[in-house]
Amino acid sequence: MNFNCEICQIGFSTKFSLNRHQKSLKCQSGEIKLKLSQCKCEVTFYKEHYGHKEIELQHVKIPDIKKHEIAAKLSQSVTFKRVLDDVRENIGNSLKREDLITLSDLHNIKQKYNLNLKDGQFHKSDATSVDMWVEQMKKEKENNCVIYYKRQGEVDDKGMLDLKDVCIILMDPGQKYMLHTFGQQKIVCIDGTHGLNGYDFELVTLMVVDDFGSGFLCCFTFTNLKDTNIYTIMFSAIKDVIGIIQPQTFMSDIVETFYFAWENIMGPVPHRILCSWHVDKAWRQNLTKIIGSQSKEKQSTVYKSLKVLQTMTSETELNQSLKEFSNVMKNDPDTKEFGLYFDRTYGNRTTLWAYCYRKGLGINCNMHLESMHKSIKYHYLNGCKVGRLDKSILIIRRYTRDKKVERMVKLTKGKSTTRIQEIKKRHIKSITMNLKINFDNNNTWNVESENVPNQLYIVKQVNNEICCAMVCSACKICIHTFEYSCLDYSIKSIICKHIHFIALNIIESENKLLEDLTTHPTQETDADVTVTSTKTNKQSETEELEVHMKTLGNPKKDENIYAKFKEKATSMINKITSIQNPDHLKVAMQKLEALDAFIDVTSKETATGTEFIKTNSDPSNKKIITQTNFYSTKNKRRKIENDLTKPSRLETRDLSDLFLNKKLNVLKEQDIEHSYFKEH
């Protein structure tokens, strides 16, 4: 037989037999006497508590009014820490139960009022929660972002996935518009990442580069697989909703599965390239194949040689240098294994990783995707791991929403992007230059080198109008106005300082504005700081804004939300009779009770909500003062490590001369002019 004290919640049990005539049970909160006889059972309960009183704080519940107030704040996405700070900053002279609120109390309140829905959690079971969210998205009709969903444990209709496999592909109308607009005949990038759920499901992201040079994420896929089949399903789902996408450039990491699946569904791509960051990472990892007593020094030399080969801008020079590099690697026993690896993996695939084959493509590495992964993990998740898939989906959708708003800001107000800032830096540098230029008949200029006498660079004008948003407002040119073979322009897609210098001279010859620019080299105008979209077809801008607003907008103001809510409630009443399982009915009842409590909170939100009290005036980014502690006064010997670094300018020259057995003036002077590598 079990007994429980209602106030202190102490439980205890006892076993008895009928041959015992009396048993007395005691707890610190009261006394229960039980008398047993052959025919009857008599129980005497003494309500008076021994050892404590009902008014003691440890036995008092949090007042309902305080619960409503806290629930109202939590429903407004106020953090637990901020709620606790506000409670503890308002402790008075007399201690009350609400002054002793802890983190566990907040979790209980959040669960009681069913506020987990704001975190994307529809059910305690993660799989059930995702199922419920998918069913809810189906009711959004044209705004439904789920274009493919295969449950774990469900039979795949196409027979491509096993029972244990799971796949969910997300793509809303705004993302479809961006992929169709900036994917056709332009750039498409794809990459995967882990760490956004506790099941080792990979997040695969498809991205395009917009007219501002910024990345925009067009499709997300959560799956437990990493093979060609799953990516084929992903691209097939995309093809079904927007048709075939035919980009000019396809960038991925060093694995082949992404491109094989894309080629199978969408067709071949003229320019397929590998992300330079992933290539560099693979080289660093495999440099351990170099052995011997001088392995560290040789690893450093080989790595610098690889970077020189990667950044060569001439195909002829690259092919000649590769032969020399391969011979050197194979003739040295310490580097032979790495040489065989390089020839097998990269020697016959130079078009995928060498800079000379990606000139003018407008992209070099998928740092847009890497930036997205970092932003989600450290800004949206505050550097914390997330175990639930439903919460990861919610975070991804919030990130997509914010990127849409940023895009809308660029289209309407204008925004200074990273590339625009880099273009402006080179413009300011060109103002202080004093070089000789010669004009040819075919819209071509010869510009002398700033560092080497008698060295000329050729810049050609190919367009007279601004056709994109990558512009220099002072020079009145965009990235497509001139052509130049330097790494700044051809690889980074940034207007070089020599192009700025020529553009300023053209302006001087036309309207004599160069004098004002040289007098105030650092003066900035509004046009310098922000650049708005330069699309000639303003109708396309309006169309894009309308697409984004449909996915971001709330119900219309004139919509009778009360009538819609009443209709929904009536529909739910009619569905109750279809629930046959009593356990399911209990779960539904819990949801209704939580909804009832939530309505109570929102109805009393105005009356109970209070403003937070600011306790200090320190800036939010003020650093914490370091606490004084002991420190060592011994001069310790520093361990010298042979870290892998990129080659300096002089090292680039020497390695180039070694590979080609001659002086490469063009290559050397371009490195000096544009400072592509940092000095070490």
XYZ file of C-alpha atoms in Angstrom:
680
model
C 0.000 0.000 0.000
C 1.391 3.446 -0.990
C 1.003 6.736 0.873
C 2.057 10.240 -0.203
C 2.175 13.564 1.553
C 0.476 16.178 -0.659
C 2.671 19.052 0.523
C 6.176 17.691 0.925
C 5.585 14.999 -1.733
C 7.251 12.299 0.388
C 6.154 8.850 -0.647
C 6.483 5.560 1.173
C 5.059 2.071 0.917
C 4.313 -0.773 3.272
C 3.291 -4.404 3.106
C 0.989 -5.964 5.641
C -0.995 -9.132 6.267
C -4.413 -9.657 7.831
C -3.026 -11.353 10.926
C -1.559 -8.017 12.051
C -4.169 -6.083 14.034
C -2.614 -2.623 13.819
C 0.025 -0.795 11.857
C 1.060 2.826 12.394
C 2.781 4.705 9.513
C 4.602 7.966 10.067
C 6.359 10.534 7.940
C 7.793 13.881 8.910
C 4.657 15.579 7.590
C 1.890 13.655 9.341
C 0.644 10.375 10.698
C -1.537 7.640 9.242
C -2.922 4.838 11.422
C -4.262 1.655 9.903
C -6.298 -0.936 11.820
C -7.023 -4.290 10.252
C -9.443 -6.955 11.396
C -11.009 -10.041 9.874
C -13.928 -8.141 8.395
C -12.923 -4.524 7.997
C -10.076 -2.079 7.434
C -10.024 1.237 9.334
C -7.688 4.131 8.400
C -7.143 7.259 10.494
C -5.373 10.194 8.804
C -3.896 13.046 10.873
C -3.600 16.064 8.582
C -1.484 18.143 10.990
C 2.150 18.073 9.862
C 4.967 17.253 12.202
C 8.306 19.071 11.855
C 7.185 21.749 9.378
C 4.317 24.030 8.465
C 2.455 24.455 5.212
C 3.616 28.051 4.894
C 7.313 27.129 4.713
C 8.793 28.218 1.355
C 10.153 24.823 0.372
C 6.593 23.486 0.426
C 4.870 26.433 -1.271
C 4.088 26.390 -4.986
C 4.856 29.260 -7.337
C 1.801 31.548 -7.564
C -0.194 31.167 -10.771
C 0.068 34.894 -11.475
C 3.858 34.659 -11.433
C 3.725 31.611 -13.694
C 1.574 33.544 -16.165
C 3.998 36.448 -16.086
C 7.022 34.227 -16.713
C 5.214 32.289 -19.447
C 4.341 35.565 -21.169
C 8.010 36.550 -21.236
C 9.109 33.138 -22.469
C 6.501 33.305 -25.222
C 8.217 36.519 -26.380
C 11.547 34.630 -26.735
C 13.054 36.152 -23.599
C 15.954 33.939 -22.529
C 15.983 31.932 -19.310
C 19.009 33.846 -18.083
C 17.287 37.189 -18.598
C 14.151 36.005 -16.772
C 16.202 34.760 -13.819
C 18.166 38.006 -13.733
C 14.962 40.024 -13.665
C 13.500 37.893 -10.853
C 16.613 38.051 -8.700
C 17.121 41.762 -9.243
C 13.706 42.414 -7.676
C 14.053 40.452 -4.416
C 12.551 42.504 -1.590
C 13.061 42.577 2.167
C 10.758 39.608 2.779
C 11.593 36.377 0.991
C 8.836 34.892 -1.176
C 8.514 31.680 -3.164
C 8.884 33.452 -6.523
C 12.245 34.799 -5.340
C 13.582 31.217 -5.292
C 12.787 30.363 -8.916
C 15.420 28.155 -10.530
C 16.201 27.009 -14.051
C 14.237 23.797 -13.543
C 11.172 25.862 -12.593
C 11.430 27.734 -15.894
C 11.641 24.474 -17.828
C 8.538 23.208 -16.023
C 6.640 26.410 -16.827
C 7.707 26.221 -20.460
C 6.499 22.636 -20.682
C 3.229 23.345 -18.866
C 2.276 26.164 -21.232
C 3.452 24.223 -24.294
C 5.943 26.922 -25.250
C 8.267 24.372 -26.851
C 6.398 25.035 -30.091
C 8.402 28.237 -30.452
C 11.555 26.091 -30.632
C 10.072 23.919 -33.362
C 9.211 21.102 -30.966
C 5.715 19.795 -31.689
C 6.137 16.535 -29.801
C 8.430 14.959 -27.238
C 9.531 12.442 -29.859
C 11.767 14.126 -32.412
C 10.599 11.923 -35.298
C 6.939 12.520 -34.459
C 7.599 16.243 -34.123
C 9.129 16.390 -37.614
C 6.178 14.407 -39.003
C 3.749 16.871 -37.445
C 5.681 19.820 -38.863
C 5.700 18.295 -42.352
C 1.939 17.754 -42.172
C 1.508 21.347 -41.059
C 3.621 22.583 -43.986
C 1.392 20.700 -46.436
C -1.451 23.003 -45.410
C 0.645 26.003 -46.533
C 0.064 24.879 -50.142
C 2.197 27.114 -52.400
C 4.374 28.209 -49.459
C 5.156 24.617 -48.514
C 8.944 24.361 -48.276
C 9.100 20.541 -48.063
C 9.661 19.212 -51.581
C 10.653 15.679 -50.509
C 10.307 13.703 -47.287
C 11.145 10.084 -46.582
C 10.590 8.953 -42.994
C 12.969 6.642 -41.203
C 11.357 3.202 -41.142
C 9.169 3.947 -44.161
C 9.382 2.081 -47.460
C 10.762 4.216 -50.294
C 8.406 4.320 -53.282
C 11.298 4.575 -55.740
C 13.260 1.788 -54.084
C 16.440 3.878 -53.799
C 16.514 4.139 -49.995
C 16.429 1.521 -47.244
C 14.054 1.450 -44.293
C 16.698 2.956 -41.999
C 17.387 5.894 -44.328
C 15.884 9.347 -43.851
C 15.796 12.349 -46.162
C 14.036 15.706 -45.973
C 14.578 18.378 -48.645
C 13.571 21.998 -47.982
C 13.117 24.683 -50.625
C 10.583 27.506 -50.362
C 9.285 29.692 -53.245
C 11.850 32.427 -52.556
C 14.699 29.940 -52.796
C 13.229 28.497 -55.995
C 13.171 31.974 -57.525
C 16.794 32.668 -56.563
C 18.042 29.330 -57.916
C 16.210 29.803 -61.199
C 17.432 33.414 -61.525
C 21.077 33.085 -60.482
C 21.648 29.397 -61.197
C 21.014 29.475 -64.928
C 24.259 30.167 -66.818
C 25.963 31.270 -63.609
C 27.447 29.645 -60.486
C 26.143 26.778 -58.346
C 27.971 25.547 -55.218
C 27.234 22.583 -52.963
C 28.698 21.335 -49.704
C 27.755 19.360 -46.599
C 28.298 19.762 -42.871
C 27.689 17.868 -39.621
C 26.926 18.894 -36.054
C 23.368 20.215 -36.453
C 21.635 17.194 -34.884
C 22.382 14.285 -32.615
C 21.885 11.553 -35.222
C 24.869 12.254 -37.522
C 22.510 13.423 -40.258
C 24.377 15.531 -42.790
C 23.129 18.948 -43.877
C 23.708 19.379 -47.626
C 23.340 22.942 -48.914
C 22.981 24.197 -52.488
C 24.020 27.821 -53.037
C 24.160 30.438 -55.796
C 26.048 33.745 -56.012
C 23.766 36.740 -56.568
C 24.408 39.992 -58.435
C 25.951 41.549 -55.312
C 28.597 38.825 -55.104
C 26.948 37.341 -51.997
C 25.961 33.730 -51.490
C 22.290 32.784 -51.241
C 21.230 29.362 -49.973
C 18.630 27.786 -52.232
C 18.096 24.247 -50.937
C 18.718 22.238 -47.752
C 18.785 18.470 -47.326
C 19.003 16.520 -44.070
C 19.996 12.895 -44.639
C 21.950 10.042 -43.087
C 23.594 9.150 -46.421
C 26.546 10.550 -48.342
C 26.453 8.864 -51.731
C 25.410 9.499 -55.308
C 21.931 8.019 -54.785
C 20.860 10.522 -52.142
C 22.206 13.476 -54.134
C 20.407 12.131 -57.199
C 17.173 12.204 -55.196
C 17.947 15.762 -54.098
C 18.603 17.065 -57.614
C 15.611 15.150 -58.994
C 13.342 16.842 -56.441
C 14.749 20.229 -57.468
C 14.230 19.408 -61.132
C 10.608 18.452 -60.475
C 9.757 21.854 -58.954
C 11.755 24.320 -61.099
C 13.044 22.349 -64.081
C 16.586 21.818 -65.340
C 19.282 24.197 -64.071
C 22.228 24.689 -66.439
C 24.964 26.710 -64.712
C 28.265 27.736 -66.244
C 30.234 26.772 -63.139
C 29.713 23.964 -60.624
C 31.802 24.026 -57.443
C 31.964 21.271 -54.827
C 34.443 19.707 -52.445
C 36.973 17.090 -53.551
C 34.523 14.142 -53.605
C 33.004 13.045 -56.911
C 29.507 12.153 -55.698
C 28.058 15.670 -55.957
C 28.987 16.243 -59.587
C 28.146 12.707 -60.738
C 24.615 13.121 -59.381
C 24.274 16.622 -60.890
C 25.490 15.478 -64.294
C 23.087 12.541 -64.196
C 20.039 14.764 -63.516
C 20.852 18.243 -64.838
C 23.487 17.441 -67.464
C 27.178 18.368 -67.810
C 28.548 21.769 -66.777
C 31.121 23.714 -68.863
C 33.299 24.577 -65.873
C 33.605 22.176 -62.978
C 35.977 23.298 -60.225
C 36.915 22.173 -56.736
C 36.844 24.464 -53.752
C 40.406 25.718 -53.255
C 39.985 25.529 -49.478
C 39.160 21.808 -49.608
C 42.053 21.186 -52.005
C 44.437 22.997 -49.672
C 43.139 20.973 -46.718
C 43.683 17.689 -48.576
C 47.237 18.671 -49.484
C 48.073 19.542 -45.891
C 46.688 16.256 -44.591
C 48.615 14.143 -47.112
C 51.941 15.909 -46.627
C 52.533 13.393 -43.831
C 53.421 10.939 -46.606
C 56.746 12.787 -46.831
C 59.176 10.997 -44.517
C 62.846 11.121 -43.598
C 65.084 13.009 -41.222
C 64.252 16.324 -42.909
C 60.544 15.646 -43.356
C 59.389 18.924 -41.787
C 61.570 21.061 -44.024
C 60.599 19.088 -47.114
C 56.912 19.265 -46.234
C 57.163 23.042 -46.017
C 58.997 23.288 -49.348
C 56.585 20.945 -51.116
C 53.565 22.816 -49.773
C 54.910 26.151 -50.995
C 55.631 24.573 -54.377
C 52.037 23.350 -54.574
C 50.704 26.844 -53.851
C 52.918 28.294 -56.589
C 51.591 25.723 -59.050
C 48.021 26.411 -57.983
C 48.274 30.180 -58.531
C 49.973 30.145 -61.935
C 47.865 31.998 -64.493
C 49.392 30.473 -67.637
C 48.385 26.984 -68.751
C 51.660 26.473 -70.627
C 53.743 27.414 -67.613
C 51.628 25.196 -65.362
C 52.043 22.106 -67.550
C 55.793 22.626 -67.804
C 56.134 23.213 -64.070
C 54.038 20.148 -63.222
C 56.399 17.885 -65.150
C 59.400 19.287 -63.315
C 57.626 19.041 -59.953
C 56.612 15.419 -60.593
C 60.163 14.429 -61.530
C 61.581 16.029 -58.395
C 59.023 14.254 -56.191
C 59.596 10.802 -57.692
C 63.390 11.026 -57.685
C 63.513 11.694 -53.939
C 62.784 8.581 -51.801
C 61.378 10.763 -49.024
C 58.798 12.441 -51.276
C 58.122 9.586 -53.705
C 54.946 8.416 -51.954
C 53.492 11.928 -51.927
C 54.484 12.396 -55.569
C 52.594 9.253 -56.555
C 49.558 10.439 -54.568
C 49.636 13.860 -56.223
C 49.967 12.457 -59.750
C 47.156 10.000 -59.144
C 44.747 12.475 -57.523
C 45.556 15.887 -59.004
C 48.169 15.515 -61.728
C 45.681 14.703 -64.487
C 42.907 16.967 -63.137
C 44.512 20.398 -63.261
C 41.326 21.959 -64.662
C 39.638 21.340 -61.318
C 42.113 23.100 -59.005
C 44.509 25.369 -60.954
C 43.784 29.100 -61.068
C 44.607 29.384 -64.756
C 41.440 27.407 -65.554
C 39.102 29.492 -63.403
C 39.928 32.985 -64.631
C 36.795 35.069 -65.005
C 34.508 32.510 -63.359
C 33.836 34.807 -60.407
C 34.438 32.296 -57.620
C 37.418 30.508 -56.118
C 36.229 28.798 -52.939
C 32.922 28.176 -51.224
C 33.568 30.507 -48.294
C 29.943 31.615 -48.562
C 28.879 28.136 -47.420
C 31.593 27.943 -44.775
C 30.444 31.315 -43.471
C 26.862 30.048 -43.358
C 27.849 26.971 -41.356
C 29.813 29.108 -38.907
C 27.000 31.635 -38.557
C 24.419 28.943 -37.801
C 26.587 27.114 -35.278
C 27.977 30.118 -33.407
C 25.379 32.868 -33.829
C 22.036 31.113 -34.135
C 22.964 28.219 -31.821
C 25.343 30.253 -29.608
C 28.084 27.667 -30.055
C 25.957 24.917 -28.482
C 25.275 21.514 -29.969
C 21.698 20.714 -30.878
C 20.359 17.210 -30.507
C 16.930 17.499 -32.124
C 16.276 17.582 -35.849
C 13.114 19.677 -35.504
C 15.080 22.445 -33.807
C 17.746 22.305 -36.529
C 15.062 22.740 -39.177
C 13.688 25.757 -37.322
C 17.163 27.333 -37.110
C 17.758 26.754 -40.827
C 14.457 28.411 -41.703
C 15.236 31.394 -39.488
C 18.601 31.789 -41.182
C 16.939 31.642 -44.600
C 14.412 34.255 -43.492
C 17.193 36.604 -42.380
C 19.067 36.163 -45.670
C 15.896 37.068 -47.547
C 15.537 40.231 -45.502
C 19.185 41.115 -46.186
C 18.535 40.597 -49.872
C 15.490 42.856 -49.720
C 17.555 45.524 -47.947
C 20.116 45.408 -50.761
C 17.421 45.745 -53.406
C 15.704 48.690 -51.725
C 18.109 50.611 -49.495
C 21.463 49.324 -50.706
C 24.226 47.756 -48.641
C 28.015 47.768 -48.679
C 29.116 44.174 -49.236
C 32.572 42.701 -48.695
C 33.480 42.887 -52.368
C 32.309 46.488 -52.612
C 34.550 47.350 -49.667
C 37.521 45.638 -51.332
C 36.821 47.524 -54.556
C 36.757 50.797 -52.632
C 40.117 50.010 -50.973
C 41.735 49.574 -54.367
C 40.103 52.751 -55.601
C 41.622 54.743 -52.720
C 45.012 53.173 -53.446
C 44.787 54.092 -57.134
C 44.240 57.772 -56.284
C 47.777 58.068 -54.905
C 49.360 56.370 -57.940
C 51.201 58.367 -60.591
C 51.780 56.109 -63.590
C 52.167 56.549 -67.319
C 49.466 55.125 -69.565
C 49.280 54.742 -73.341
C 46.015 54.375 -75.226
C 45.744 52.014 -78.196
C 43.098 52.090 -80.897
C 41.128 49.027 -79.746
C 39.977 50.374 -76.363
C 43.208 49.080 -74.842
C 45.527 50.827 -72.396
C 49.123 50.043 -71.485
C 49.846 50.894 -67.851
C 53.373 50.960 -66.499
C 54.317 49.011 -63.405
C 54.466 50.809 -60.101
C 57.568 48.877 -59.001
C 59.450 47.673 -62.095
C 60.635 50.145 -64.757
C 59.631 49.514 -68.378
C 57.092 46.877 -67.333
C 53.654 47.408 -68.910
C 50.252 45.884 -68.162
C 47.447 45.633 -70.696
C 43.908 46.646 -69.687
C 41.067 46.398 -72.197
C 37.614 47.974 -72.075
C 34.896 45.515 -73.115
C 31.716 47.244 -71.919
C 30.501 50.835 -71.813
C 27.596 50.437 -69.387
C 27.210 49.314 -65.793
C 25.539 45.908 -65.947
C 25.792 44.582 -62.374
C 25.913 45.685 -58.754
C 29.678 45.170 -58.377
C 30.500 48.804 -59.110
C 32.824 51.609 -58.145
C 30.522 54.603 -57.945
C 33.399 57.110 -58.143
C 34.883 55.574 -61.295
C 31.430 54.825 -62.754
C 32.404 51.296 -63.787
C 31.435 47.751 -62.817
C 33.403 44.522 -62.720
C 32.513 43.836 -66.382
C 33.658 47.188 -67.812
C 37.341 46.230 -68.227
C 39.351 43.036 -68.558
C 42.677 42.375 -66.894
C 44.686 39.185 -66.306
C 45.795 39.833 -62.718
C 44.660 37.572 -59.868
C 42.735 40.410 -58.255
C 40.425 40.668 -61.234
C 40.400 37.199 -62.805
C 40.203 35.106 -59.619
C 38.844 37.370 -56.872
C 36.451 39.278 -59.182
C 37.585 42.604 -57.732
C 38.305 45.724 -59.779
C 42.104 46.077 -59.783
C 43.892 49.309 -58.861
C 45.194 49.652 -62.435
C 41.620 49.569 -63.755
C 40.656 52.249 -61.236
C 43.616 54.348 -62.369
C 42.559 54.153 -66.020
C 38.924 54.915 -65.168
C 39.982 57.993 -63.208
C 42.045 59.210 -66.143
C 39.052 58.764 -68.432
C 36.944 60.828 -66.046
C 39.663 63.491 -65.922
C 39.719 63.796 -69.661
C 35.947 64.113 -69.787
C 34.908 66.301 -66.856
C 38.085 67.211 -64.894
C 37.131 65.453 -61.660
C 40.484 63.882 -60.858
C 41.711 66.978 -59.017
C 38.882 66.794 -56.471
C 39.481 63.090 -55.892
C 43.232 63.531 -55.261
C 42.582 66.476 -52.926
C 40.198 64.407 -50.773
C 41.361 60.811 -51.159
C 39.544 59.513 -48.092
C 36.321 61.465 -48.457
C 33.319 59.185 -48.776
C 29.941 59.955 -50.195
C 26.737 58.074 -49.702
C 27.255 56.480 -53.084
C 30.648 55.163 -51.940
C 29.286 53.562 -48.811
C 26.257 51.810 -50.234
C 25.525 50.495 -53.662
C 22.001 49.764 -54.784
C 20.998 47.292 -57.420
C 21.734 48.396 -60.974
C 19.335 46.081 -62.752
C 17.927 47.678 -65.836
C 14.714 45.743 -65.470
C 13.113 47.140 -62.308
C 10.150 44.878 -62.872
C 12.278 41.856 -61.956
C 13.178 43.520 -58.648
C 9.520 44.066 -57.846
C 8.738 40.488 -58.783
C 11.486 39.168 -56.516
C 10.327 41.300 -53.586
C 6.794 39.982 -54.013
C 8.036 36.379 -53.972
C 9.984 36.934 -50.757
C 7.101 38.784 -49.117
C 4.745 35.870 -49.762
C 6.989 33.535 -47.783
C 7.768 36.077 -45.058
C 4.418 37.808 -44.651
C 1.896 37.072 -41.907
C -1.864 36.738 -42.525
C -3.436 39.827 -43.996
C -4.722 42.435 -41.607
C -8.237 42.276 -43.004
C -8.400 38.515 -42.491
C -10.791 37.558 -39.686
C -8.402 35.493 -37.593
C -11.020 34.942 -34.882
C -13.455 33.364 -37.323
C -10.671 31.228 -38.728
C -9.689 30.090 -35.221
C -13.297 29.242 -34.390
C -13.638 27.264 -37.609
C -10.481 25.337 -36.809
C -11.680 24.566 -33.277
C -15.016 23.284 -34.601
C -13.199 21.080 -37.083
C -11.097 19.600 -34.282
C -14.230 18.752 -32.281
C -15.552 16.758 -35.213
C -12.255 14.862 -35.505
C -12.207 13.731 -31.867
C -14.535 10.815 -32.578
C -12.022 9.419 -35.085
C -9.412 8.820 -32.354
C -9.715 5.169 -31.355
C -6.619 4.760 -29.184
C -7.194 6.032 -25.590
C -3.486 6.838 -25.214
C -3.618 9.099 -28.255
C -6.689 10.761 -26.805
C -4.792 11.466 -23.588
C -1.968 13.090 -25.551
C -4.480 15.222 -27.438
C -6.047 16.208 -24.121
C -2.655 17.344 -22.818
C -2.198 19.497 -25.908
C -5.611 21.064 -25.394
C -4.818 21.810 -21.765
C -1.549 23.425 -22.831
C -3.430 25.468 -25.439
C -5.921 26.553 -22.794
C -3.067 27.637 -20.521
C -1.415 29.483 -23.418
C -4.636 31.391 -24.107
C -4.766 32.351 -20.438
C -1.213 33.670 -20.671
C -1.801 35.729 -23.786
C -5.068 37.157 -22.465
C -3.321 38.339 -19.283
C -0.090 39.321 -21.001
C -0.869 43.036 -20.990
C -1.845 43.047 -17.345
C 1.036 40.959 -16.013
C 3.865 41.879 -18.376
C 6.476 44.228 -16.947
C 9.480 45.933 -18.448
C 12.943 44.685 -17.584
C 14.935 46.954 -15.300
C 18.380 47.937 -16.539
C 20.808 47.737 -13.626
C 23.889 49.342 -15.193
C 24.926 51.595 -18.042
C 28.001 49.678 -19.249
C 28.179 49.025 -23.008
C 27.165 45.550 -24.106
C 30.565 44.830 -25.685
C 32.664 45.818 -22.661
C 35.332 43.249 -21.830
C 35.489 41.546 -18.457
C 38.337 42.750 -16.241
C 40.866 39.937 -15.864
C 41.172 38.693 -12.310
C 44.609 39.046 -10.708
C 46.383 35.713 -10.397
C 49.847 34.212 -9.969
C 52.087 34.003 -13.009
C 55.407 32.386 -13.801
C 58.560 34.517 -14.037
C 60.712 31.806 -15.600
C 61.810 32.328 -19.186
C 60.616 29.183 -20.882
C 62.148 27.800 -24.032
C 59.805 28.057 -26.958
C 59.374 25.049 -29.171
C 60.068 25.866 -32.801
C 57.572 24.220 -35.117
C 57.719 24.006 -38.886
C 54.243 25.295 -39.646
C 53.043 25.132 -43.225
C 52.790 28.615 -44.702
C 52.144 30.043 -48.124
C 55.214 31.149 -50.090
C 56.350 34.745 -49.926
C 56.994 36.824 -53.032
C 60.675 35.936 -53.166
C 59.940 32.255 -52.593
C 57.366 32.362 -55.371
C 59.969 33.777 -57.758
C 62.605 31.216 -56.815
C 60.245 28.258 -57.122
C 58.926 29.507 -60.459
C 62.459 29.870 -61.779
C 63.254 26.384 -60.528
C 60.289 24.837 -62.325
C 60.654 26.765 -65.590
C 64.439 27.262 -65.638
C 63.983 30.897 -66.639
C 62.869 34.265 -65.321
C 59.113 34.787 -65.398
C 58.826 38.562 -65.299
C 55.072 38.665 -65.790
C 54.342 36.261 -62.972
C 56.817 37.885 -60.606
C 55.737 41.437 -61.157
C 52.038 40.629 -60.864
C 52.710 39.182 -57.430
C 54.546 42.360 -56.462
C 51.935 44.681 -57.887
C 48.888 43.087 -56.272
C 50.418 41.630 -53.098
C 48.421 38.436 -53.474
C 50.583 36.673 -50.902
C 51.575 38.091 -47.549
C 55.203 38.383 -46.580
C 56.395 36.094 -43.793
